[in-house]
CSV table of C-alpha atoms in Angstrom, one decimal:
chain,number,residue,atom,x,y,z
A,15,MET,CA,7.3,25.0,-16.4
A,16,TRP,CA,9.0,22.0,-17.9
A,17,SER,CA,9.6,21.6,-21.6
A,18,GLN,CA,7.7,18.9,-23.5
A,19,SER,CA,10.8,16.7,-23.4
A,20,LEU,CA,11.1,17.0,-19.6
A,21,ILE,CA,7.4,16.2,-19.2
A,22,ALA,CA,7.9,13.1,-21.2
A,23,LEU,CA,10.8,12.3,-18.9
A,24,ALA,CA,8.5,12.5,-15.9
A,25,ALA,CA,6.5,9.5,-17.3
A,26,ALA,CA,9.6,7.5,-18.2
A,27,THR,CA,12.1,5.7,-16.1
A,28,PHE,CA,14.2,8.1,-14.0
A,29,ALA,CA,17.9,7.6,-13.8
A,30,GLY,CA,18.2,8.8,-10.3
A,31,GLU,CA,17.8,6.6,-7.2
A,32,THR,CA,16.1,7.5,-3.9
A,33,LEU,CA,17.2,5.8,-0.7
A,34,ALA,CA,14.8,5.9,2.2
A,35,ALA,CA,15.9,3.8,5.1
A,36,SER,CA,13.5,2.7,7.8
A,37,ILE,CA,14.8,1.3,11.0
A,38,HIS,CA,12.9,-1.4,12.8
A,39,ARG,CA,14.3,-3.6,15.5
A,40,GLY,CA,17.8,-2.9,14.3
A,41,HIS,CA,17.2,-3.8,10.7
A,42,GLU,CA,17.3,-1.4,7.8
A,43,HIS,CA,15.3,-1.6,4.6
A,44,HIS,CA,16.8,0.2,1.6
A,45,HIS,CA,14.1,1.7,-0.5
A,46,VAL,CA,15.9,1.9,-3.8
A,47,GLY,CA,14.9,2.4,-7.4
A,48,LYS,CA,11.4,4.0,-7.4
A,49,ARG,CA,11.0,6.2,-10.4
A,50,ASP,CA,10.3,9.2,-8.2
A,51,MET,CA,13.2,11.6,-8.3
A,52,VAL,CA,15.4,13.0,-11.1
A,53,THR,CA,18.1,13.9,-8.6
A,54,GLN,CA,19.6,11.6,-6.0
A,55,MET,CA,18.4,12.1,-2.4
A,56,VAL,CA,19.2,10.2,0.8
A,57,THR,CA,17.0,10.3,3.9
A,58,ARG,CA,17.2,8.1,7.0
A,59,THR,CA,14.0,8.0,9.0
A,60,ALA,CA,13.6,6.1,12.3
A,61,TRP,CA,10.1,4.7,12.8
A,62,THR,CA,8.2,1.9,14.4
A,63,THR,CA,5.1,0.1,13.3
A,64,VAL,CA,1.7,0.6,14.9
A,65,THR,CA,0.7,-2.7,16.6
A,66,VAL,CA,-2.9,-3.6,17.5
A,67,THR,CA,-3.6,-6.6,19.6
A,68,LEU,CA,-6.9,-8.1,18.5
A,69,GLY,CA,-9.6,-9.8,20.6
A,70,GLN,CA,-8.6,-7.9,23.8
A,71,SER,CA,-8.9,-4.6,25.5
A,72,VAL,CA,-6.0,-2.2,25.5
A,73,ASN,CA,-4.9,-3.3,29.0
A,74,ALA,CA,-5.4,-7.0,28.5
A,75,ALA,CA,-2.3,-9.3,28.2
A,76,PRO,CA,-1.7,-10.2,24.6
A,77,THR,CA,-2.0,-13.9,23.6
A,78,ALA,CA,0.2,-15.9,21.3
A,79,VAL,CA,-0.1,-16.2,17.6
A,80,ASP,CA,-2.6,-18.8,16.4
A,81,ASN,CA,-0.7,-22.1,16.4
A,82,ASN,CA,-2.5,-23.1,13.1
A,83,THR,CA,-0.7,-20.4,11.2
A,84,LYS,CA,2.4,-21.0,9.2
A,85,LEU,CA,4.4,-18.2,11.0
A,86,THR,CA,6.2,-18.9,14.2
A,87,LYS,CA,5.3,-16.8,17.2
A,88,SER,CA,6.6,-13.2,16.8
A,89,ARG,CA,7.5,-10.8,19.5
A,90,SER,CA,6.5,-7.1,19.5
A,91,PRO,CA,9.4,-4.8,18.8
A,92,SER,CA,8.4,-2.7,21.8
A,93,SER,CA,7.9,-5.4,24.5
A,94,SER,CA,8.4,-9.0,25.3
A,95,THR,CA,4.8,-9.9,24.8
A,96,ALA,CA,3.7,-11.9,21.7
A,97,VAL,CA,1.6,-10.3,19.0
A,98,ALA,CA,-1.9,-11.7,18.8
A,99,ALA,CA,-3.2,-13.3,15.6
A,100,PRO,CA,-6.2,-11.5,14.0
A,101,ALA,CA,-9.5,-12.9,15.1
A,102,GLU,CA,-12.1,-14.4,12.8
A,103,ALA,CA,-14.9,-12.0,12.0
A,104,SER,CA,-18.5,-12.1,12.8
A,105,SER,CA,-21.1,-10.8,10.5
A,106,ALA,CA,-21.4,-7.0,10.8
A,107,ALA,CA,-22.7,-4.3,8.5
A,108,PRO,CA,-20.0,-2.2,6.9
A,109,SER,CA,-19.8,1.5,7.7
A,110,SER,CA,-21.8,3.7,5.5
A,111,ASN,CA,-18.7,5.6,4.3
A,112,THR,CA,-17.1,2.7,2.5
A,113,ILE,CA,-18.0,1.2,-0.9
A,114,ALA,CA,-16.4,-2.2,-0.2
A,115,HIS,CA,-18.8,-5.1,-0.6
A,116,ASN,CA,-19.4,-7.7,2.1
A,117,VAL,CA,-17.0,-6.0,4.5
A,118,ASN,CA,-16.8,-7.8,7.9
A,119,VAL,CA,-15.2,-6.4,10.9
A,120,VAL,CA,-14.4,-8.2,14.2
A,121,ASP,CA,-17.2,-8.4,16.7
A,122,ALA,CA,-17.9,-5.4,19.0
A,123,ALA,CA,-16.3,-7.2,22.0
A,124,ALA,CA,-13.0,-7.4,20.2
A,125,SER,CA,-13.0,-4.4,18.0
A,126,PRO,CA,-9.8,-3.6,16.1
A,127,SER,CA,-10.2,0.0,17.2
A,128,ALA,CA,-8.3,-0.9,20.4
A,129,THR,CA,-4.9,0.6,19.7
A,130,GLN,CA,-1.9,1.6,21.9
A,131,ASN,CA,-3.2,5.1,21.7
A,132,SER,CA,-6.8,6.3,21.4
A,133,ALA,CA,-7.7,6.2,17.7
A,134,PRO,CA,-8.7,9.5,16.0
A,135,ALA,CA,-12.3,9.8,15.0
A,136,ALA,CA,-13.2,8.2,11.6
A,137,ALA,CA,-12.9,10.6,8.7
A,138,PRO,CA,-16.0,11.9,7.1
A,139,SER,CA,-17.4,10.1,4.0
A,140,THR,CA,-15.5,11.1,0.9
A,141,THR,CA,-16.3,8.2,-1.4
A,142,THR,CA,-17.6,8.5,-5.0
A,143,THR,CA,-20.5,6.6,-6.5
A,144,VAL,CA,-18.2,4.4,-8.5
A,145,GLU,CA,-19.0,0.7,-7.8
A,146,SER,CA,-16.1,-1.5,-6.7
A,147,THR,CA,-14.3,-3.1,-9.6
A,148,GLU,CA,-12.8,-5.8,-7.5
A,149,ASP,CA,-13.6,-9.4,-8.6
A,150,GLN,CA,-15.7,-10.9,-5.8
A,151,SER,CA,-16.7,-13.9,-7.9
A,152,SER,CA,-13.3,-15.6,-8.1
A,153,GLY,CA,-11.9,-17.9,-5.5
A,154,HIS,CA,-9.1,-15.5,-5.1
A,155,ARG,CA,-10.8,-12.2,-4.1
A,156,LEU,CA,-7.5,-10.5,-3.4
A,157,GLN,CA,-5.9,-9.0,-6.5
A,158,ARG,CA,-2.1,-9.3,-6.5
A,159,GLY,CA,-0.1,-6.6,-8.3
A,160,LEU,CA,3.4,-6.2,-9.6
A,161,ALA,CA,5.3,-3.0,-8.7
A,162,TYR,CA,8.2,-2.5,-11.2
A,163,ASN,CA,10.5,-0.1,-12.9
A,164,ASP,CA,11.7,-2.4,-15.6
A,165,GLY,CA,9.0,-4.2,-17.5
A,166,LYS,CA,11.4,-6.8,-18.9
A,167,LEU,CA,11.7,-8.3,-15.4
A,168,LEU,CA,8.0,-9.1,-15.1
A,169,GLN,CA,7.9,-12.2,-17.4
A,170,GLY,CA,8.8,-14.7,-14.6
A,171,PHE,CA,5.7,-13.5,-12.7
A,172,LEU,CA,3.3,-14.2,-15.6
A,173,GLY,CA,3.6,-17.9,-16.2
A,174,SER,CA,0.8,-20.5,-16.0
A,175,GLY,CA,-1.1,-20.2,-12.8
A,176,SER,CA,0.1,-16.6,-12.0
A,177,LYS,CA,-2.3,-14.7,-9.8
A,178,ALA,CA,-1.0,-11.3,-10.8
A,179,THR,CA,-3.8,-9.1,-12.2
A,180,TRP,CA,-2.4,-5.6,-12.3
A,181,VAL,CA,0.8,-3.5,-12.5
A,182,TYR,CA,2.0,-0.1,-11.5
A,183,ASN,CA,5.4,1.7,-11.8
A,184,TRP,CA,4.9,4.9,-9.7
A,185,GLY,CA,4.4,6.6,-13.0
A,186,GLN,CA,1.7,7.6,-15.4
A,187,VAL,CA,2.5,5.5,-18.5
A,188,ASP,CA,2.2,1.7,-18.9
A,189,ASP,CA,5.5,0.3,-20.2
A,190,SER,CA,5.0,-3.2,-18.7
A,191,GLY,CA,4.2,-5.0,-21.9
A,192,THR,CA,2.0,-7.4,-19.8
A,193,GLY,CA,-1.5,-6.6,-20.9
A,194,LEU,CA,-2.5,-6.5,-17.2
A,195,GLU,CA,-4.5,-3.6,-15.8
A,196,PHE,CA,-2.2,-0.6,-15.3
A,197,VAL,CA,-2.8,1.7,-12.4
A,198,PRO,CA,-1.3,5.1,-13.0
A,199,MET,CA,0.0,7.3,-10.1
A,200,LEU,CA,0.3,11.1,-9.8
A,201,TRP,CA,3.5,10.7,-7.8
A,202,GLY,CA,3.7,14.4,-6.6
A,203,VAL,CA,3.1,18.0,-7.6
A,204,ASP,CA,6.6,19.0,-8.7
A,205,LYS,CA,9.0,18.0,-11.5
A,206,GLY,CA,6.2,18.4,-14.1
A,207,PHE,CA,4.1,15.6,-12.9
A,208,PRO,CA,0.8,17.5,-12.9
A,209,GLN,CA,1.4,19.0,-16.4
A,210,SER,CA,1.4,15.5,-17.9
A,211,TRP,CA,-1.3,14.0,-15.7
A,212,ASP,CA,-4.5,14.8,-17.4
A,213,ALA,CA,-3.5,13.4,-20.8
A,214,ASN,CA,-1.9,10.3,-19.3
A,215,ALA,CA,-4.8,9.7,-17.0
A,216,GLN,CA,-7.2,9.7,-19.8
A,217,LYS,CA,-5.0,7.4,-21.9
A,218,ALA,CA,-4.9,5.0,-18.9
A,219,ILE,CA,-8.7,5.0,-18.7
A,220,ASP,CA,-9.0,4.4,-22.4
A,221,ALA,CA,-6.7,1.4,-22.0
A,222,GLY,CA,-8.8,-0.1,-19.2
A,223,SER,CA,-7.5,1.4,-15.9
A,224,LYS,CA,-10.1,1.3,-13.2
A,225,ALA,CA,-8.3,3.1,-10.5
A,226,PHE,CA,-5.8,5.9,-9.9
A,227,LEU,CA,-3.2,6.2,-7.1
A,228,SER,CA,-2.6,9.5,-5.4
A,229,PHE,CA,0.7,11.0,-4.1
A,230,ASN,CA,3.5,8.7,-3.1
A,231,GLU,CA,4.6,8.9,0.6
A,232,PRO,CA,3.9,12.7,1.1
A,233,ASP,CA,4.6,12.0,4.8
A,234,LEU,CA,8.3,11.2,3.9
A,235,SER,CA,10.7,14.1,3.0
A,236,SER,CA,12.6,12.1,0.4
A,237,GLN,CA,9.4,11.2,-1.5
A,238,SER,CA,6.5,13.6,-2.6
A,239,ASN,CA,6.9,15.5,0.7
A,240,MET,CA,3.7,17.4,1.4
A,241,SER,CA,1.9,18.6,4.5
A,242,PRO,CA,-1.5,17.0,5.0
A,243,GLN,CA,-3.0,20.4,4.1
A,244,ASP,CA,-1.1,20.8,0.9
A,245,ALA,CA,-1.9,17.2,-0.1
A,246,ALA,CA,-5.6,17.7,0.5
A,247,ALA,CA,-5.7,20.8,-1.6
A,248,ASN,CA,-3.7,19.1,-4.4
A,249,HIS,CA,-5.8,16.0,-4.2
A,250,ILE,CA,-8.9,18.0,-4.7
A,251,LYS,CA,-7.3,19.8,-7.6
A,252,TYR,CA,-5.8,16.9,-9.5
A,253,MET,CA,-7.6,13.7,-8.3
A,254,ASN,CA,-11.2,14.8,-7.7
A,255,PRO,CA,-11.9,15.6,-11.4
A,256,TRP,CA,-11.6,11.8,-12.1
A,257,ALA,CA,-14.2,10.8,-9.6
A,258,GLY,CA,-17.0,8.8,-11.2
A,259,LYS,CA,-14.7,7.6,-13.9
A,260,VAL,CA,-12.3,5.6,-11.8
A,261,ARG,CA,-11.8,4.7,-8.1
A,262,ILE,CA,-9.3,7.0,-6.4
A,263,SER,CA,-6.8,6.2,-3.6
A,264,SER,CA,-5.7,8.2,-0.7
A,265,PRO,CA,-2.1,9.3,-0.8
A,266,SER,CA,0.2,6.3,-0.2
A,267,ILE,CA,1.7,6.6,3.3
A,268,THR,CA,4.4,5.0,5.3
A,269,ASN,CA,3.8,2.8,8.4
A,270,SER,CA,5.6,5.2,10.7
A,271,ASP,CA,3.9,6.0,14.0
A,272,ASP,CA,5.6,9.4,14.2
A,273,PRO,CA,3.0,12.0,15.1
A,274,ASN,CA,3.4,13.6,11.7
A,275,MET,CA,3.7,10.5,9.6
A,276,GLY,CA,1.8,7.3,8.7
A,277,LEU,CA,-1.8,7.0,9.9
A,278,ASN,CA,-1.4,10.1,12.0
A,279,TRP,CA,-0.6,12.0,8.8
A,280,MET,CA,-3.5,10.4,7.1
A,281,GLN,CA,-5.9,11.6,9.9
A,282,LYS,CA,-4.7,15.1,9.4
A,283,PHE,CA,-5.1,14.7,5.7
A,284,PHE,CA,-8.8,13.8,6.0
A,285,ASP,CA,-9.3,16.5,8.6
A,286,ALA,CA,-7.9,19.0,6.0
A,287,CYS,CA,-10.1,17.5,3.3
A,288,ASN,CA,-13.2,18.5,5.3
A,289,GLY,CA,-15.2,16.0,3.4
A,290,GLN,CA,-14.2,17.3,0.0
A,291,CYS,CA,-11.5,14.8,-1.1
A,292,LYS,CA,-12.7,12.0,-3.3
A,293,VAL,CA,-11.1,8.9,-1.7
A,294,ASP,CA,-12.5,5.4,-2.4
A,295,PHE,CA,-9.7,3.4,-0.8
A,296,LEU,CA,-6.6,3.7,1.3
A,297,ALA,CA,-3.1,3.1,-0.1
A,298,LEU,CA,-0.7,1.8,2.6
A,299,HIS,CA,3.0,0.9,2.8
A,300,SER,CA,4.6,-1.3,5.4
A,301,TYR,CA,8.4,-2.0,5.8
A,302,GLY,CA,10.5,-3.8,8.4
A,303,THR,CA,7.7,-5.9,9.6
A,304,ASP,CA,6.5,-9.5,10.2
A,305,GLY,CA,3.2,-11.0,9.2
A,306,PRO,CA,1.1,-10.3,12.4
A,307,THR,CA,2.4,-6.7,12.5
A,308,VAL,CA,1.3,-6.1,8.9
A,309,LEU,CA,-2.2,-7.5,9.5
A,310,ASN,CA,-2.6,-5.5,12.7
A,311,HIS,CA,-1.5,-2.3,10.9
A,312,LEU,CA,-4.1,-2.9,8.2
A,313,LEU,CA,-6.8,-3.4,10.9
A,314,ASP,CA,-5.7,-0.2,12.6
A,315,ALA,CA,-6.1,1.7,9.4
A,316,TYR,CA,-9.5,0.2,8.6
A,317,SER,CA,-10.7,0.9,12.2
A,318,ARG,CA,-9.8,4.5,11.9
A,319,PHE,CA,-11.0,5.4,8.4
A,320,LYS,CA,-13.5,2.7,7.4
A,321,LYS,CA,-12.3,2.4,3.8
A,322,PRO,CA,-11.1,-0.4,1.7
A,323,VAL,CA,-7.3,-0.9,1.6
A,324,TRP,CA,-4.7,-1.5,-1.0
A,325,VAL,CA,-1.2,-2.5,0.2
A,326,THR,CA,0.8,-0.9,-2.5
A,327,GLU,CA,4.3,-1.4,-1.0
A,328,LEU,CA,5.4,-4.1,1.5
A,329,GLY,CA,8.8,-5.2,2.7
A,330,PHE,CA,9.3,-8.0,5.3
A,331,ASP,CA,12.2,-8.3,7.7
A,332,GLY,CA,14.7,-11.2,7.6
A,333,ASP,CA,16.2,-13.6,5.1
A,334,ASP,CA,14.3,-15.2,2.1
A,335,ASP,CA,13.0,-18.1,4.2
A,336,LYS,CA,11.6,-15.8,6.9
A,337,LYS,CA,10.1,-13.5,4.2
A,338,ASN,CA,8.5,-16.6,2.7
A,339,GLN,CA,7.0,-17.6,6.0
A,340,ALA,CA,5.6,-14.1,6.4
A,341,MET,CA,4.3,-14.0,2.8
A,342,GLU,CA,2.4,-17.3,3.3
A,343,TYR,CA,1.0,-16.1,6.6
A,344,VAL,CA,-0.2,-12.7,5.2
A,345,LEU,CA,-1.6,-14.2,2.0
A,346,ASP,CA,-3.4,-16.9,3.9
A,347,HIS,CA,-5.2,-14.3,6.0
A,348,LEU,CA,-5.9,-11.9,3.2
A,349,GLU,CA,-7.3,-14.7,1.0
A,350,ASN,CA,-9.2,-16.8,3.6
A,351,ASN,CA,-9.9,-14.8,6.7
A,352,SER,CA,-13.1,-12.7,6.2
A,353,THR,CA,-11.8,-10.2,8.8
A,354,PHE,CA,-9.6,-8.9,6.0
A,355,SER,CA,-12.2,-8.7,3.2
A,356,PHE,CA,-11.6,-4.9,3.2
A,357,VAL,CA,-8.1,-5.5,1.7
A,358,GLU,CA,-8.7,-5.4,-2.1
A,359,ARG,CA,-5.2,-5.4,-3.6
A,360,PHE,CA,-1.7,-6.3,-2.5
A,361,THR,CA,1.8,-5.7,-4.0
A,362,TYR,CA,5.3,-6.4,-2.6
A,363,PHE,CA,8.2,-4.0,-3.1
A,364,MET,CA,9.4,-4.7,-5.8
A,365,VAL,CA,10.1,-6.6,-9.0
A,366,ALA,CA,13.8,-5.9,-9.1
A,367,GLU,CA,17.1,-7.6,-8.7
A,368,GLY,CA,18.0,-7.9,-5.0
A,369,GLU,CA,14.3,-7.6,-4.0
A,370,MET,CA,12.0,-10.2,-5.5
A,371,LEU,CA,14.7,-11.5,-7.9
A,372,ARG,CA,18.1,-13.1,-7.3
A,373,ASN,CA,20.3,-13.6,-10.3
A,374,SER,CA,17.2,-13.0,-12.5
A,375,GLN,CA,15.3,-15.8,-10.8
A,376,LEU,CA,12.2,-15.4,-8.6
A,377,THR,CA,13.0,-15.7,-4.9
A,378,THR,CA,10.9,-18.3,-2.9
A,379,PHE,CA,8.7,-15.6,-1.4
A,380,ALA,CA,8.3,-14.0,-4.9
A,381,LYS,CA,7.0,-17.4,-6.2
A,382,THR,CA,4.7,-17.6,-3.2
A,383,PHE,CA,3.4,-14.2,-4.0
A,384,ALA,CA,2.8,-14.8,-7.7
A,385,TYR,CA,1.7,-18.4,-7.7
A,386,GLY,CA,1.0,-19.5,-4.1
A,387,ALA,CA,-2.4,-20.2,-2.6
């Protein structure tokens, strides 16, 4: 058991750095600076991203990206065919195991369940009776969040016209100084995190937190590193008690299509839950990707699990200009395409120098994220 001082350390900024490299089409994203580890660890994981072609059967030839979008046509990393743009939705009733309001999925003839491999069966219902707290009345339904380690770096994202509505720091204590809704995370089940969780979780609720985030990338050995079975047992132990008080996420997972990672890991998690885990929404990460690939990944997740989605980490490929094109593309669809009404919140990794900041100034794509349409 940790001493009281070490428990406090678990909720504060960690000095150590974690590097998790994902390889996609020859590019590497360096996942640095999460407050997740006390010791330094390095892991290099090769993965690709699940790609779903919309509006067609599995064997149909993909079509080009919609020419009306801001993103140029993008090629699939696994073939020379172009990735199809998400189709507009028709009106359809949401699945009974999701609490999202006014969720629309694509029509039956072009269901997003068409994946490169047959999709696992949808997980049994595990939602609570908590009503969605997402703002459906505003013109900007999507809630944009700021992922950070250093609260002092957030001010440039909070000027007039900012669309940022919430913050998180992979920890349990709000040190952002922003006054925005703080969403605490139970990062993992070692290093004293569970011992400090109950007290910090209640403080967060008292301060206005409406949702909690479960374990961070348990499908990655350099992060919280749990089997689906262990994650299910610990989710029931530590997250279930807060059901009915806040909305609860699934564990946050990578976008790897390794059989034991990503959405495949998530399916095993829900299987291990056997209907007992309280999960109101999915928490998804996506790195080394372009706009269409991100959107197709979200649709694949929704088609499998029929739950609302939060994108809690995202990292695009390319230079700042290419990232800005991808940001505009993704935001346009998440804000204006009803197919993606199941996506409630979105953050980019992360508010830090070398990521969303250059020489203490917001990058172009960071400005688009915080202030763009």
